[in-house]
Amino acid sequence: MLLIPGPVEVPYSVSNAGSIVSNHRSPEFKNVVKENESLLNKFSGAYKTVMVTGSGTLAVETMVFSLINNNDRVLSISYGNFGERLIDSIAKKTTNTQFIRYDQLNIDTLLEEIRSRDFDKLFLVHNETSNGTAIRDLTEIIKIVKEKGAKLLVDDVSGFAGYNMDMNGIYAMVTGSQKNLASIPGIGIIFLSIEAYNDVMSQASTNTPFYLDLKTSLNFLEKNETAYTPSTGAFISLNYALKILEKEGFASRVKRITSSADFIRSSLADKGVEIFGTKDTYSSTVVCFYNNDPDMVKKLAEHGITVSKGMGKLANTTLRIGTMGMINNHYIEKFLNSYFKISGKNIIIKESDIPPSTRLPDFLVDDVSLA
């Protein structure tokens, strides 16, 4: 049972579709690309959505290298390892930068910092997978950016479909197939506002690498194609996953994921486990908590549960539980009871203790492993 912050457990139908090899220039595959973009636009409110074969980091670097111009003053925020990765990518593209770094996120401090800076483009990670914290509500940041006449670009690899958030007020945003969309790894997704689309398409030729060039990808997207040979199985898996998300309902998926994270976090905290972050910054898709048993990951694996250690400065002191994708009450019950048993706590979590909002919709029960 995968309870890491991605890749996640996926339905059997989604997993099986990943083995399909297809002619990527065929009418059938073009229809897959078309349907995928249409559904992603619907869920995100994007004007155009580009899909590239690769990881979430590829999507981030495509956004960075295609949407930063030479004269842009860029501000980027980091409060974890993926924020640092974003900063590293930006530094390779431009030197006209300002970086703000936090060991632990404080929303009020962050807002004050953003108000005090002059910039044309603000880059940030919405949901920081490395430590289970997030800028949960971007509303105030969007307002500040708009007042400055600037543009907001968001790494939402681990946040999209885990929050009720769309592209309103956002210039560009990225995610990945292997997180809350509950598909197999392999597709980086770049959401573009109409303003970002127009800016890209009006650009003269640039020195952006072909693989990272949004203009090239958008030209092929007009024909419902990718600019290069894609992972056909990953695209078809994503097609299945998006149709499942549409049937479940975007808001229902968000509620199931959020309820799962809230219950796991509160259950641990109630039993004396220290959680990283604060009430204002807890992530909806990753729970990060302190752990003093160096063998806990191995012990949970012996119970059939795969979790992750923390990252960076938290690597040796915390564990991370992903609450993405097909997270449900059965996974929650198994994890908590296994963890408490290994920890020597005489605690039993019953199915009746777990909120009904964490359950899978009926149509998915037979399509997901509940072991």
Short mmCIF file of C-alpha atoms in Angstrom, two decimals:
data_model
loop_
_atom_site.label_atom_id
_atom_site.label_comp_id
_atom_site.label_asym_id
_atom_site.label_seq_id
_atom_site.Cartn_x
_atom_site.Cartn_y
_atom_site.Cartn_z
CA MET A 1 0.00 0.00 0.00
CA LEU A 2 1.61 3.22 -1.19
CA LEU A 3 1.23 6.05 1.30
CA ILE A 4 4.10 8.15 0.01
CA PRO A 5 3.68 11.69 -1.36
CA GLY A 6 3.54 10.35 -4.91
CA PRO A 7 3.34 8.20 -6.89
CA VAL A 8 0.09 7.05 -5.35
CA GLU A 9 -2.25 4.10 -5.43
CA VAL A 10 -4.31 4.18 -8.63
CA PRO A 11 -7.34 2.23 -9.88
CA TYR A 12 -6.62 -1.06 -11.67
CA SER A 13 -8.16 0.34 -14.86
CA VAL A 14 -5.74 3.28 -14.79
CA SER A 15 -2.73 1.08 -14.09
CA ASN A 16 -3.63 -1.44 -16.81
CA ALA A 17 -4.02 1.34 -19.39
CA GLY A 18 -0.38 2.26 -18.84
CA SER A 19 0.79 -0.77 -20.81
CA ILE A 20 -0.96 0.30 -24.02
CA VAL A 21 1.43 1.21 -26.84
CA SER A 22 -0.21 3.35 -29.49
CA ASN A 23 0.63 5.21 -32.68
CA HIS A 24 0.94 8.73 -31.28
CA ARG A 25 -0.04 10.27 -34.62
CA SER A 26 -3.17 8.17 -35.02
CA PRO A 27 -6.70 9.61 -34.87
CA GLU A 28 -7.36 7.50 -31.77
CA PHE A 29 -4.42 8.91 -29.84
CA LYS A 30 -5.15 12.45 -30.98
CA ASN A 31 -8.58 12.00 -29.42
CA VAL A 32 -6.91 10.98 -26.14
CA VAL A 33 -4.85 14.19 -26.19
CA LYS A 34 -7.95 16.23 -27.01
CA GLU A 35 -10.05 14.66 -24.24
CA ASN A 36 -7.24 15.03 -21.70
CA GLU A 37 -6.80 18.71 -22.46
CA SER A 38 -10.53 19.37 -22.41
CA LEU A 39 -10.94 17.76 -18.97
CA LEU A 40 -7.84 19.44 -17.54
CA ASN A 41 -9.07 22.81 -18.79
CA LYS A 42 -12.45 22.10 -17.21
CA PHE A 43 -10.99 21.18 -13.81
CA SER A 44 -8.44 24.00 -13.70
CA GLY A 45 -10.08 26.87 -15.55
CA ALA A 46 -7.03 27.06 -17.82
CA TYR A 47 -7.26 28.44 -21.35
CA LYS A 48 -4.80 25.86 -22.68
CA THR A 49 -3.14 22.85 -21.05
CA VAL A 50 0.11 21.37 -22.31
CA MET A 51 1.06 17.79 -21.41
CA VAL A 52 4.67 16.64 -21.63
CA THR A 53 6.18 13.22 -21.04
CA GLY A 54 8.19 13.56 -17.85
CA SER A 55 7.99 14.38 -14.17
CA GLY A 56 6.47 17.29 -12.33
CA THR A 57 9.92 18.88 -12.31
CA LEU A 58 9.89 18.89 -16.12
CA ALA A 59 6.58 20.76 -16.02
CA VAL A 60 8.11 23.29 -13.59
CA GLU A 61 11.17 23.84 -15.78
CA THR A 62 9.01 24.16 -18.89
CA MET A 63 7.10 26.93 -17.12
CA VAL A 64 10.30 28.60 -15.93
CA PHE A 65 12.22 28.50 -19.20
CA SER A 66 9.28 29.41 -21.45
CA LEU A 67 7.66 32.12 -19.32
CA ILE A 68 10.55 34.18 -17.96
CA ASN A 69 11.70 36.93 -20.30
CA ASN A 70 15.13 38.57 -20.16
CA ASN A 71 13.78 41.80 -18.66
CA ASP A 72 11.55 40.17 -16.03
CA ARG A 73 12.25 40.91 -12.37
CA VAL A 74 11.57 37.56 -10.71
CA LEU A 75 10.74 36.86 -7.06
CA SER A 76 10.58 33.26 -5.82
CA ILE A 77 9.51 31.89 -2.45
CA SER A 78 10.89 28.74 -0.79
CA TYR A 79 9.75 27.03 2.38
CA GLY A 80 10.99 23.52 1.61
CA ASN A 81 12.98 21.33 -0.75
CA PHE A 82 10.77 21.80 -3.78
CA GLY A 83 10.85 25.54 -3.31
CA GLU A 84 14.64 25.26 -3.40
CA ARG A 85 14.42 23.19 -6.57
CA LEU A 86 12.24 25.91 -8.11
CA ILE A 87 14.81 28.55 -7.13
CA ASP A 88 17.60 26.48 -8.70
CA SER A 89 15.69 26.28 -11.97
CA ILE A 90 14.98 30.01 -12.02
CA ALA A 91 18.65 30.81 -11.28
CA LYS A 92 19.64 28.83 -14.38
CA LYS A 93 17.26 30.91 -16.51
CA THR A 94 17.89 34.44 -15.22
CA THR A 95 20.03 36.45 -12.81
CA ASN A 96 17.43 39.20 -12.33
CA THR A 97 16.07 37.50 -9.23
CA GLN A 98 15.13 37.85 -5.60
CA PHE A 99 14.68 34.80 -3.38
CA ILE A 100 12.91 34.51 -0.02
CA ARG A 101 13.57 31.43 2.07
CA TYR A 102 11.83 30.15 5.21
CA ASP A 103 12.72 27.18 7.40
CA GLN A 104 9.07 27.12 8.45
CA LEU A 105 6.27 28.91 6.67
CA ASN A 106 4.50 31.82 8.36
CA ILE A 107 1.68 33.25 6.24
CA ASP A 108 1.61 36.73 7.78
CA THR A 109 5.37 37.14 7.35
CA LEU A 110 5.15 35.86 3.79
CA LEU A 111 2.45 38.37 2.85
CA GLU A 112 4.47 41.24 4.34
CA GLU A 113 7.53 40.17 2.35
CA ILE A 114 5.61 39.99 -0.93
CA ARG A 115 4.06 43.43 -0.34
CA SER A 116 7.49 44.93 0.28
CA ARG A 117 9.12 43.66 -2.92
CA ASP A 118 9.08 44.92 -6.49
CA PHE A 119 8.78 42.21 -9.12
CA ASP A 120 7.19 41.32 -12.44
CA LYS A 121 6.70 37.62 -11.83
CA LEU A 122 6.25 35.75 -8.57
CA PHE A 123 6.98 32.02 -8.45
CA LEU A 124 5.99 29.85 -5.51
CA VAL A 125 5.17 26.30 -4.47
CA HIS A 126 1.55 26.04 -3.38
CA ASN A 127 1.91 22.74 -1.51
CA GLU A 128 5.34 21.71 -0.21
CA THR A 129 5.63 17.92 -0.39
CA SER A 130 8.91 17.81 1.53
CA ASN A 131 7.45 18.93 4.87
CA GLY A 132 3.65 18.72 4.67
CA THR A 133 2.95 22.45 4.67
CA ALA A 134 1.17 24.71 2.18
CA ILE A 135 0.07 28.22 1.36
CA ARG A 136 -3.44 26.93 1.70
CA ASP A 137 -5.25 29.98 0.35
CA LEU A 138 -3.64 32.01 -2.42
CA THR A 139 -6.40 34.65 -2.48
CA GLU A 140 -4.45 37.39 -0.69
CA ILE A 141 -1.28 36.69 -2.67
CA ILE A 142 -3.25 36.89 -5.93
CA LYS A 143 -4.65 40.24 -4.78
CA ILE A 144 -1.18 41.64 -3.96
CA VAL A 145 0.29 40.43 -7.25
CA LYS A 146 -2.58 41.98 -9.19
CA GLU A 147 -2.18 45.32 -7.41
CA LYS A 148 1.48 45.35 -8.43
CA GLY A 149 0.60 44.62 -12.07
CA ALA A 150 2.66 41.44 -11.79
CA LYS A 151 2.01 37.78 -12.63
CA LEU A 152 1.77 34.70 -10.41
CA LEU A 153 3.24 31.36 -11.50
CA VAL A 154 2.56 28.33 -9.29
CA ASP A 155 4.19 24.95 -8.79
CA ASP A 156 1.11 22.95 -7.82
CA VAL A 157 2.51 19.50 -8.56
CA SER A 158 1.31 18.06 -5.24
CA GLY A 159 -1.60 20.44 -4.66
CA PHE A 160 -3.81 20.41 -7.73
CA ALA A 161 -7.04 18.43 -7.14
CA GLY A 162 -6.23 18.38 -3.42
CA TYR A 163 -7.62 21.89 -2.94
CA ASN A 164 -10.63 23.74 -4.34
CA MET A 165 -8.44 26.08 -6.34
CA ASP A 166 -8.40 27.06 -10.00
CA MET A 167 -6.52 29.35 -12.39
CA ASN A 168 -8.47 32.50 -11.47
CA GLY A 169 -5.82 35.18 -10.99
CA ILE A 170 -2.97 32.81 -11.83
CA TYR A 171 -0.83 33.35 -14.93
CA ALA A 172 0.49 29.78 -15.18
CA MET A 173 0.47 26.67 -13.00
CA VAL A 174 1.82 23.12 -13.21
CA THR A 175 1.01 19.71 -11.81
CA GLY A 176 1.80 16.04 -12.41
CA SER A 177 -0.18 12.94 -13.30
CA GLN A 178 1.05 10.89 -10.33
CA LYS A 179 -0.40 12.89 -7.44
CA ASN A 180 -4.02 13.85 -6.76
CA LEU A 181 -5.12 13.02 -10.31
CA ALA A 182 -4.38 9.38 -9.36
CA SER A 183 -2.70 8.32 -12.56
CA ILE A 184 0.63 6.66 -13.19
CA PRO A 185 3.83 8.75 -13.25
CA GLY A 186 4.99 10.18 -16.53
CA ILE A 187 2.99 13.29 -17.49
CA GLY A 188 3.96 16.84 -16.55
CA ILE A 189 1.06 19.27 -16.95
CA ILE A 190 1.31 23.00 -17.62
CA PHE A 191 -1.85 25.11 -17.25
CA LEU A 192 -1.89 28.46 -19.07
CA SER A 193 -4.13 31.48 -18.71
CA ILE A 194 -5.16 33.23 -21.92
CA GLU A 195 -2.61 35.95 -21.09
CA ALA A 196 0.20 33.41 -20.77
CA TYR A 197 -0.91 31.69 -23.97
CA ASN A 198 -0.91 34.95 -25.90
CA ASP A 199 2.50 35.91 -24.50
CA VAL A 200 4.02 32.58 -25.53
CA MET A 201 2.54 32.61 -29.01
CA SER A 202 3.64 36.20 -29.67
CA GLN A 203 7.26 35.51 -28.75
CA ALA A 204 9.91 35.52 -31.44
CA SER A 205 12.15 32.47 -31.56
CA THR A 206 14.08 31.97 -28.31
CA ASN A 207 16.97 29.85 -27.10
CA THR A 208 14.63 27.74 -24.95
CA PRO A 209 15.47 24.03 -25.39
CA PHE A 210 13.04 22.31 -27.76
CA TYR A 211 11.70 19.98 -25.08
CA LEU A 212 10.94 22.91 -22.75
CA ASP A 213 9.51 25.22 -25.43
CA LEU A 214 5.82 25.86 -24.76
CA LYS A 215 5.34 27.54 -28.14
CA THR A 216 6.41 24.38 -29.93
CA SER A 217 4.12 22.25 -27.75
CA LEU A 218 1.19 24.63 -28.25
CA ASN A 219 1.61 24.55 -32.03
CA PHE A 220 1.37 20.76 -31.97
CA LEU A 221 -1.52 20.91 -29.49
CA GLU A 222 -3.57 22.70 -32.15
CA LYS A 223 -3.48 19.35 -33.99
CA ASN A 224 -4.13 17.41 -30.74
CA GLU A 225 -0.58 16.12 -30.86
CA THR A 226 2.61 16.31 -28.82
CA ALA A 227 5.77 17.76 -30.30
CA TYR A 228 7.72 14.53 -29.79
CA THR A 229 7.02 10.86 -29.13
CA PRO A 230 5.11 10.72 -25.85
CA SER A 231 4.64 7.90 -23.36
CA THR A 232 1.42 6.69 -24.95
CA GLY A 233 0.53 4.45 -22.02
CA ALA A 234 0.89 7.31 -19.55
CA PHE A 235 -1.35 9.53 -21.69
CA ILE A 236 -4.00 6.81 -21.92
CA SER A 237 -3.78 6.15 -18.17
CA LEU A 238 -4.31 9.85 -17.58
CA ASN A 239 -7.37 9.70 -19.82
CA TYR A 240 -8.88 6.97 -17.63
CA ALA A 241 -7.92 8.83 -14.45
CA LEU A 242 -9.46 12.12 -15.58
CA LYS A 243 -12.72 10.43 -16.50
CA ILE A 244 -12.78 8.81 -13.06
CA LEU A 245 -12.17 12.23 -11.47
CA GLU A 246 -15.00 13.70 -13.54
CA LYS A 247 -17.34 10.93 -12.34
CA GLU A 248 -16.29 11.31 -8.70
CA GLY A 249 -16.51 15.09 -8.93
CA PHE A 250 -13.61 17.50 -8.39
CA ALA A 251 -15.03 18.88 -5.13
CA SER A 252 -15.69 15.35 -3.85
CA ARG A 253 -12.10 14.31 -4.60
CA VAL A 254 -10.83 17.36 -2.73
CA LYS A 255 -13.09 16.60 0.23
CA ARG A 256 -11.94 12.96 0.43
CA ILE A 257 -8.28 13.93 0.30
CA THR A 258 -8.62 16.79 2.80
CA SER A 259 -10.71 14.74 5.22
CA SER A 260 -8.15 11.93 5.10
CA ALA A 261 -5.25 14.27 5.90
CA ASP A 262 -7.19 15.98 8.69
CA PHE A 263 -8.16 12.69 10.35
CA ILE A 264 -4.67 11.17 10.17
CA ARG A 265 -3.10 14.36 11.52
CA SER A 266 -5.59 14.75 14.36
CA SER A 267 -5.39 11.05 15.30
CA LEU A 268 -1.61 11.26 15.58
CA ALA A 269 -1.66 14.58 17.43
CA ASP A 270 -4.29 13.34 19.89
CA LYS A 271 -1.89 10.54 20.85
CA GLY A 272 1.03 12.87 21.47
CA VAL A 273 2.71 12.76 18.06
CA GLU A 274 4.18 16.15 17.09
CA ILE A 275 3.13 17.38 13.65
CA PHE A 276 5.36 19.64 11.55
CA GLY A 277 3.75 22.96 10.63
CA THR A 278 0.84 24.87 12.10
CA LYS A 279 -2.92 24.87 11.77
CA ASP A 280 -2.63 27.69 9.22
CA THR A 281 -0.07 25.87 7.09
CA TYR A 282 -0.95 22.17 7.23
CA SER A 283 -1.04 20.54 3.82
CA SER A 284 -4.17 18.77 2.58
CA THR A 285 -2.14 16.17 0.71
CA VAL A 286 0.85 15.33 2.93
CA VAL A 287 1.08 14.76 6.68
CA CYS A 288 4.59 15.27 8.10
CA PHE A 289 5.23 14.26 11.71
CA TYR A 290 8.17 13.75 14.03
CA ASN A 291 9.41 10.19 14.55
CA ASN A 292 12.12 8.89 16.88
CA ASP A 293 12.21 5.29 15.62
CA PRO A 294 14.89 5.04 12.89
CA ASP A 295 13.44 1.70 11.76
CA MET A 296 9.81 2.85 11.46
CA VAL A 297 9.81 2.91 7.64
CA LYS A 298 11.13 -0.66 7.57
CA LYS A 299 8.67 -1.81 10.25
CA LEU A 300 5.69 -0.33 8.41
CA ALA A 301 6.91 -1.99 5.20
CA GLU A 302 6.68 -5.33 7.01
CA HIS A 303 2.98 -4.52 7.48
CA GLY A 304 2.64 -3.85 3.74
CA ILE A 305 2.66 -0.04 4.11
CA THR A 306 5.13 2.19 2.27
CA VAL A 307 5.74 5.65 3.73
CA SER A 308 8.50 8.22 3.22
CA LYS A 309 11.09 9.79 5.47
CA GLY A 310 11.28 13.55 5.63
CA MET A 311 13.48 15.55 3.27
CA GLY A 312 16.37 17.94 3.78
CA LYS A 313 16.78 19.13 7.37
CA LEU A 314 13.84 16.93 8.40
CA ALA A 315 15.16 13.75 6.78
CA ASN A 316 16.22 11.98 9.98
CA THR A 317 13.50 13.25 12.30
CA THR A 318 10.19 13.00 10.43
CA LEU A 319 7.98 10.73 8.38
CA ARG A 320 5.65 11.79 5.56
CA ILE A 321 2.29 10.25 4.69
CA GLY A 322 0.74 11.02 1.31
CA THR A 323 -3.03 11.48 1.38
CA MET A 324 -3.44 11.80 -2.37
CA GLY A 325 -5.10 9.87 -5.15
CA MET A 326 -7.07 6.88 -3.97
CA ILE A 327 -6.60 7.53 -0.23
CA ASN A 328 -9.58 6.10 1.67
CA ASN A 329 -10.84 4.91 5.04
CA HIS A 330 -9.35 1.40 4.61
CA TYR A 331 -5.85 2.79 4.06
CA ILE A 332 -6.24 5.16 7.00
CA GLU A 333 -7.39 2.40 9.35
CA LYS A 334 -4.55 0.09 8.34
CA PHE A 335 -1.86 2.75 8.63
CA LEU A 336 -2.94 4.16 11.99
CA ASN A 337 -3.47 0.77 13.63
CA SER A 338 -0.12 -0.50 12.31
CA TYR A 339 1.71 2.63 13.40
CA PHE A 340 0.19 2.65 16.90
CA LYS A 341 0.89 -1.08 17.33
CA ILE A 342 4.54 -0.68 16.29
CA SER A 343 4.83 2.35 18.60
CA GLY A 344 3.62 0.27 21.55
CA LYS A 345 0.41 2.24 21.98
CA ASN A 346 -2.69 0.30 23.00
CA ILE A 347 -4.94 2.12 20.55
CA ILE A 348 -7.38 0.67 18.04
CA ILE A 349 -8.89 2.82 15.30
CA LYS A 350 -12.19 1.38 14.13
CA GLU A 351 -13.77 1.96 10.74
CA SER A 352 -16.67 3.67 12.51
CA ASP A 353 -14.20 6.22 13.93
CA ILE A 354 -13.17 7.40 10.46
CA PRO A 355 -15.25 10.12 8.73
CA PRO A 356 -17.50 8.82 5.91
CA SER A 357 -16.07 11.59 3.71
CA THR A 358 -12.85 9.55 3.42
CA ARG A 359 -14.59 6.65 1.65
CA LEU A 360 -14.22 5.92 -2.03
CA PRO A 361 -17.30 6.42 -4.20
CA ASP A 362 -19.13 3.14 -4.78
CA PHE A 363 -18.19 2.91 -8.45
CA LEU A 364 -14.48 2.81 -7.51
CA VAL A 365 -14.53 0.20 -4.75
CA ASP A 366 -13.96 -2.79 -7.05
CA ASP A 367 -11.38 -0.89 -9.12
CA VAL A 368 -9.00 -0.14 -6.23
CA SER A 369 -6.90 -2.44 -4.07
CA LEU A 370 -8.09 -2.15 -0.49
CA ALA A 371 -5.49 -4.55 0.93
#
